[in-house]
Backbone as CSV, one residue per row, in Angstrom:
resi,resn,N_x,N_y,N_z,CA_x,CA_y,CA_z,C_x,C_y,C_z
1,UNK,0.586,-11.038,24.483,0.232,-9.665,24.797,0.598,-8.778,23.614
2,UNK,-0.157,-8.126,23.319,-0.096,-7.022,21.980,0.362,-5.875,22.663
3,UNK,1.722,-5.019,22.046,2.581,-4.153,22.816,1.699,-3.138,21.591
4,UNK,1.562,-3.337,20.743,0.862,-1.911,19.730,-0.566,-2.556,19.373
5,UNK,-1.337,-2.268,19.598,-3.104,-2.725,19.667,-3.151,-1.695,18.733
6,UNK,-4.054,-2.024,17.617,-4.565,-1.152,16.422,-5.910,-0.521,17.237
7,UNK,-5.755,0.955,16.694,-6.489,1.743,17.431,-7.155,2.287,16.515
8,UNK,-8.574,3.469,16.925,-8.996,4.129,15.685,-8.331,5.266,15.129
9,UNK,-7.471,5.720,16.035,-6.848,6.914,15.190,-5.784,6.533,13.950
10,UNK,-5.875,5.045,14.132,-4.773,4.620,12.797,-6.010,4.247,11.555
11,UNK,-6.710,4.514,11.698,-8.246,4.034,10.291,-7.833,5.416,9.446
12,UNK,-7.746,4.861,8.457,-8.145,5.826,6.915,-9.516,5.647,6.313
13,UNK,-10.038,4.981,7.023,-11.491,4.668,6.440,-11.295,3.873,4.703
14,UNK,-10.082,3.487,4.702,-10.328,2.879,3.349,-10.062,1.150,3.774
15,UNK,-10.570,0.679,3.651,-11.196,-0.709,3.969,-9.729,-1.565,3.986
16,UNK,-9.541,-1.674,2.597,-8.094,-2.698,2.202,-6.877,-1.725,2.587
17,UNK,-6.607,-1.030,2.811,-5.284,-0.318,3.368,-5.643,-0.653,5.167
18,UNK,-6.413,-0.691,6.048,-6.865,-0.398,7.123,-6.267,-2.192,7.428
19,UNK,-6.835,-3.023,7.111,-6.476,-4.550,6.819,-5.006,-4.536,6.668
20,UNK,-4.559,-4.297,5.460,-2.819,-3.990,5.403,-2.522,-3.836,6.375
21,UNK,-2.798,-2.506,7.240,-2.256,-2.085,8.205,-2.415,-3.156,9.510
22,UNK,-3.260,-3.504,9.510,-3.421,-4.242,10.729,-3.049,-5.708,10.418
23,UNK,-2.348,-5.827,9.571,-1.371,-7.286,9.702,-0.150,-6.535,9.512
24,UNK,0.319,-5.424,9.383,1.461,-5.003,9.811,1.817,-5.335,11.552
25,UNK,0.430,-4.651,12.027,0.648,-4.878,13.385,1.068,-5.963,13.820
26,UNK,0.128,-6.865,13.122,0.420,-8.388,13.787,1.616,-8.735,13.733
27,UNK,2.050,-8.407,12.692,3.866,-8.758,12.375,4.886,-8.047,13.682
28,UNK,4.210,-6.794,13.812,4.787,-6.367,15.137,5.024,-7.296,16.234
29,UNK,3.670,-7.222,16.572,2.979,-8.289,18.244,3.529,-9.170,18.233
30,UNK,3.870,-9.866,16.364,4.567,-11.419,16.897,5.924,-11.385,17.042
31,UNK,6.675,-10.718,16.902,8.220,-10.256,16.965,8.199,-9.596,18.640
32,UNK,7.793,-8.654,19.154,7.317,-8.618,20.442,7.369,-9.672,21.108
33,UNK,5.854,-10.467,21.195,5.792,-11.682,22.386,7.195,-12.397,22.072
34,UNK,7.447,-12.806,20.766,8.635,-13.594,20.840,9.742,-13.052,21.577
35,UNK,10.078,-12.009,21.642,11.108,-11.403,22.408,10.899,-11.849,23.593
36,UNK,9.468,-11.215,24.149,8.953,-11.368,25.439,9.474,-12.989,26.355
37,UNK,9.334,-13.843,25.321,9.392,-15.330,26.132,10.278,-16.165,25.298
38,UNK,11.568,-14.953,25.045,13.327,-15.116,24.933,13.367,-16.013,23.563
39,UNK,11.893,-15.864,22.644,12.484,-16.690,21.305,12.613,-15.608,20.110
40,UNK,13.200,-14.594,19.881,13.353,-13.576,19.008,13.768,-14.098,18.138
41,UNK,15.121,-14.792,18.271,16.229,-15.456,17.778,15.472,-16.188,16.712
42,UNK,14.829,-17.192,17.204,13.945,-18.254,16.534,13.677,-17.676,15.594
43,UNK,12.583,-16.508,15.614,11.356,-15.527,14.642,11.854,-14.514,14.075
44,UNK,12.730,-14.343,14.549,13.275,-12.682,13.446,13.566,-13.081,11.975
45,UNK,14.092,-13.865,11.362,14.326,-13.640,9.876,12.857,-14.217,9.809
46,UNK,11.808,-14.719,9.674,10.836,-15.445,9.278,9.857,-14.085,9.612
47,UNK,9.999,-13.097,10.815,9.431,-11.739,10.817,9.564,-10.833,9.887
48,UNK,10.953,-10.961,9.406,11.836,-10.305,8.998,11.527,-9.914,7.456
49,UNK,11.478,-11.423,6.913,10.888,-11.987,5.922,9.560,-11.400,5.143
50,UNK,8.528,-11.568,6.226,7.500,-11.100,6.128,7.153,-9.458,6.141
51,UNK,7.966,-9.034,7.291,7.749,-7.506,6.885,8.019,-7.000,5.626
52,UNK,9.507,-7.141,5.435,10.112,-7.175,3.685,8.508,-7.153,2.683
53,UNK,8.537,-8.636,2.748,7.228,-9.119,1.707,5.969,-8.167,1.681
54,UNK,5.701,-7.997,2.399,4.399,-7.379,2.974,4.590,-5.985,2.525
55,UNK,5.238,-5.478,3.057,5.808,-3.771,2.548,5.902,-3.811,1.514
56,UNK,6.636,-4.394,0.773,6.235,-4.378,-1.039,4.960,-4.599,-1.695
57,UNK,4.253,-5.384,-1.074,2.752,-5.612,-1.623,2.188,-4.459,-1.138
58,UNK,2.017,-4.131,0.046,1.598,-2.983,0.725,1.665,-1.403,-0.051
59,UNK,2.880,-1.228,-0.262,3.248,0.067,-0.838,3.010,-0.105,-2.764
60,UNK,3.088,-1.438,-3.284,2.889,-1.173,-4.507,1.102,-0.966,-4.580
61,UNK,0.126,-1.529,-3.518,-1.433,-1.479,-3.365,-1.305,0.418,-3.599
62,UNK,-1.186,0.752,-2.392,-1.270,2.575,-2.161,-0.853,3.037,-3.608
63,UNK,0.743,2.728,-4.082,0.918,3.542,-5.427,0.122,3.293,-6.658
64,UNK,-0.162,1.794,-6.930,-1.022,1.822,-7.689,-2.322,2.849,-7.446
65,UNK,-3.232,2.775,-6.229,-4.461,3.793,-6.128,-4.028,5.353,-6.612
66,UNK,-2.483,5.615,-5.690,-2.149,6.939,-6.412,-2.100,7.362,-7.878
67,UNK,-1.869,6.339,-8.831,-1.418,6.301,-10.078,-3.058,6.677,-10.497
68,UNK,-4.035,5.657,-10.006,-5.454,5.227,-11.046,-6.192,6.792,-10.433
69,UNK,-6.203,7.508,-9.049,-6.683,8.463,-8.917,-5.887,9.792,-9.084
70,UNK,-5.009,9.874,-9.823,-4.098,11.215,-9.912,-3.473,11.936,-8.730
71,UNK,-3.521,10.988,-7.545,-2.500,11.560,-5.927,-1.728,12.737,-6.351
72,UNK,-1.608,14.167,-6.310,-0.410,14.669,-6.708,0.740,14.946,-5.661
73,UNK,0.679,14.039,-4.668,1.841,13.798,-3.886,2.522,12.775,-4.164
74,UNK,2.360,12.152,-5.099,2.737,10.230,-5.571,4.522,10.415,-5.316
75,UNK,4.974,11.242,-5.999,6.448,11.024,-5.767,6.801,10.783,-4.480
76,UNK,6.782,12.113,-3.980,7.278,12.103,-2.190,6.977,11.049,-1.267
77,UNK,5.561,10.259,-1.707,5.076,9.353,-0.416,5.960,8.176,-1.019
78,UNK,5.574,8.294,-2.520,6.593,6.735,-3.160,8.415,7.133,-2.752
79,UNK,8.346,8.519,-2.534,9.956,8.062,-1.932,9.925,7.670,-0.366
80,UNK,8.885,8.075,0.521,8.971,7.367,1.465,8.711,6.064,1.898
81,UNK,8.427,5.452,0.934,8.152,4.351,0.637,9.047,3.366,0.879
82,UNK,10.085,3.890,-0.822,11.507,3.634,-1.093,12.019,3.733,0.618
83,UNK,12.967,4.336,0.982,13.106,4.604,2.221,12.811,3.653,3.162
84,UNK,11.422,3.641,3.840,11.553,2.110,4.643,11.741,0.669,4.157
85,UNK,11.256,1.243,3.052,11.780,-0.852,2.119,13.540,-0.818,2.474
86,UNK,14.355,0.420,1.880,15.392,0.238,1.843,15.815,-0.060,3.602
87,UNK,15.032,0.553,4.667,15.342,-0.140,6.273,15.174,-1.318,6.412
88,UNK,14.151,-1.715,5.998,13.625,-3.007,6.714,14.746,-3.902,5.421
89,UNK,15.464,-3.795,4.394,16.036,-4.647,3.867,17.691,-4.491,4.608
90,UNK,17.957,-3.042,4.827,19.286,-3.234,5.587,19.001,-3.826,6.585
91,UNK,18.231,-4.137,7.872,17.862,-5.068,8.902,17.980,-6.344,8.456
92,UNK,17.590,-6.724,7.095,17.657,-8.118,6.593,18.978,-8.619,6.779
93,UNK,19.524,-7.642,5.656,21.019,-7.982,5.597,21.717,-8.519,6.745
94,UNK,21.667,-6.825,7.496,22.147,-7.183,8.584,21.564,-8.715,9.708
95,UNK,20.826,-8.865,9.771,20.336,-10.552,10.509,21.265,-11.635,9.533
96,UNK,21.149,-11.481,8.271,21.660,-12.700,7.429,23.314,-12.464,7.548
97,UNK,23.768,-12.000,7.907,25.283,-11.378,8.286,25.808,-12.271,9.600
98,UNK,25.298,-11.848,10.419,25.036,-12.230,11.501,25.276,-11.710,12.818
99,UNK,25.140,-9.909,12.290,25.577,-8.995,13.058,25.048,-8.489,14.093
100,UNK,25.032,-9.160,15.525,24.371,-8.503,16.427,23.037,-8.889,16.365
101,UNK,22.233,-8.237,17.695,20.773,-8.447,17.926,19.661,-7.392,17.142
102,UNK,19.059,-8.091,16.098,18.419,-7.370,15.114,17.048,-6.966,15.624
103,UNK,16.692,-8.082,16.575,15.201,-7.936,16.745,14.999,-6.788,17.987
104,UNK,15.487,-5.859,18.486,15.129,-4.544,19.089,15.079,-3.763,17.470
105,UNK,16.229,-3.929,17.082,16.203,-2.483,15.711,14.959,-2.989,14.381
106,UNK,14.660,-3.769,14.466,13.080,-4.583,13.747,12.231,-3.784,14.262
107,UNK,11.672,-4.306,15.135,11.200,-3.799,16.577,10.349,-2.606,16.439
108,UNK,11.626,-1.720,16.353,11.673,-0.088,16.782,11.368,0.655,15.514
109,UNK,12.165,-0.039,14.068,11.606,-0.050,12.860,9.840,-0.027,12.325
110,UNK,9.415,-1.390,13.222,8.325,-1.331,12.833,7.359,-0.458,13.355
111,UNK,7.787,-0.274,14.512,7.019,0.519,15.393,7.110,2.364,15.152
112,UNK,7.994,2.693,14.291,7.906,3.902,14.270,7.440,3.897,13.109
113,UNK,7.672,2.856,12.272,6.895,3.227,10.562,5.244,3.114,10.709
114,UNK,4.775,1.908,11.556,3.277,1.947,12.505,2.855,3.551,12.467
115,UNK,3.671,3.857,13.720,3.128,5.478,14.359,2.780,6.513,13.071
116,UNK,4.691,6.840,12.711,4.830,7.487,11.893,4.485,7.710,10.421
117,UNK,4.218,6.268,9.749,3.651,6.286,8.405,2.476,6.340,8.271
118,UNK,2.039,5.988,9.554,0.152,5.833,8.572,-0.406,7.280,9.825
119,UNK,0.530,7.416,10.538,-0.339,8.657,11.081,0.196,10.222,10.268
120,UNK,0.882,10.106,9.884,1.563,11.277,9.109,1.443,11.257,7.870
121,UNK,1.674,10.228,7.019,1.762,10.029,5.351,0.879,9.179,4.978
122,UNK,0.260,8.488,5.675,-0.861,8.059,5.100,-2.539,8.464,5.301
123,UNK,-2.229,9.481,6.456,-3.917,10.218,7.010,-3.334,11.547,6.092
124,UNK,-2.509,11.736,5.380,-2.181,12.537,4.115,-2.990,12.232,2.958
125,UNK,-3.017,10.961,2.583,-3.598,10.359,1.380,-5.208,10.270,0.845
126,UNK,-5.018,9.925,2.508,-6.546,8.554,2.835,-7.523,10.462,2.441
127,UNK,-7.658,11.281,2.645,-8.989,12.457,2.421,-9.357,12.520,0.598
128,UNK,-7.850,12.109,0.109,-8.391,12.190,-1.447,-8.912,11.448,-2.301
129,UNK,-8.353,9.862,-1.263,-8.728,9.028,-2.020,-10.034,8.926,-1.680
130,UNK,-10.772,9.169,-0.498,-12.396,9.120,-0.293,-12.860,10.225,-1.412
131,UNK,-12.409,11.053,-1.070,-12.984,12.344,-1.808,-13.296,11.715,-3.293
132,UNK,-12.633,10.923,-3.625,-13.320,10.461,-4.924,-13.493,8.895,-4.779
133,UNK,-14.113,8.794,-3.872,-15.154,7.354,-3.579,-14.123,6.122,-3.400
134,UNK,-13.201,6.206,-2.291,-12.831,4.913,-2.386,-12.755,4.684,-0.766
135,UNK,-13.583,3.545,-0.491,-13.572,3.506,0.816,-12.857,1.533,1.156
């Protein structure tokens, strides 16, 4: 069962960010069901893993476009950037520690950077980068 279903109000209309985004999700859903049917334990660093990974490819894709089309918000979004890499790596830590149950604060992580990043800072972006032809 998919607890966050990619919807249209999360589309930027730019093709390869929209994709990004929606294997973010998946990374969600599968940390989810696993919870759901008590194997979190199992999947969280291997989720964990992947979010990490992914967010770096992810956010260096966007800054590069900012760089090649002149974004003049590039700092601020690249510090929000900075910012969730630096969450989702204290979550790392913290799992490889062995502190407590990571996979709610994963979870809740991913799910508000979902909501909050691409509906706030990234439907920020996505009008300029069309505006000069990139779909």
């Amino acid at each position: 069962m998919n607890l966050f279903a990619w919807d249209a109000k999360y589309r930027l209309e730019i093709d390869e960010i929209d994709k990004q985004h929606q294997h973010l999700f998946g990374l969600f859903n599968q940390l989810y069901d696993a919870m759901q049917d008590g194997r979190a334990n199992d999947v969280i660093d291997d989720v964990l893993t992947n979010v990490v990974d992914y967010t770096a490819y992810h956010f260096a894709h966007e800054e590069a476009l900012f760089r090649r089309y002149g974004y003049p918000e590039e700092i601020a979004h690249r510090k929000e950037h900075q910012k969730l890499t630096e969450q989702a790596k204290a979550l790392s830590r913290k799992l490889r520690a062995g502190h407590g149950d990571v996979s709610m604060a994963t979870l809740k992580f991913i799910a508000d950077w979902l909501s909050s990043h691409i509906l706030r800072g990234d439907k920020q972006f996505a009008p300029f980068l069309i505006d000069r032809g990139l779909r």
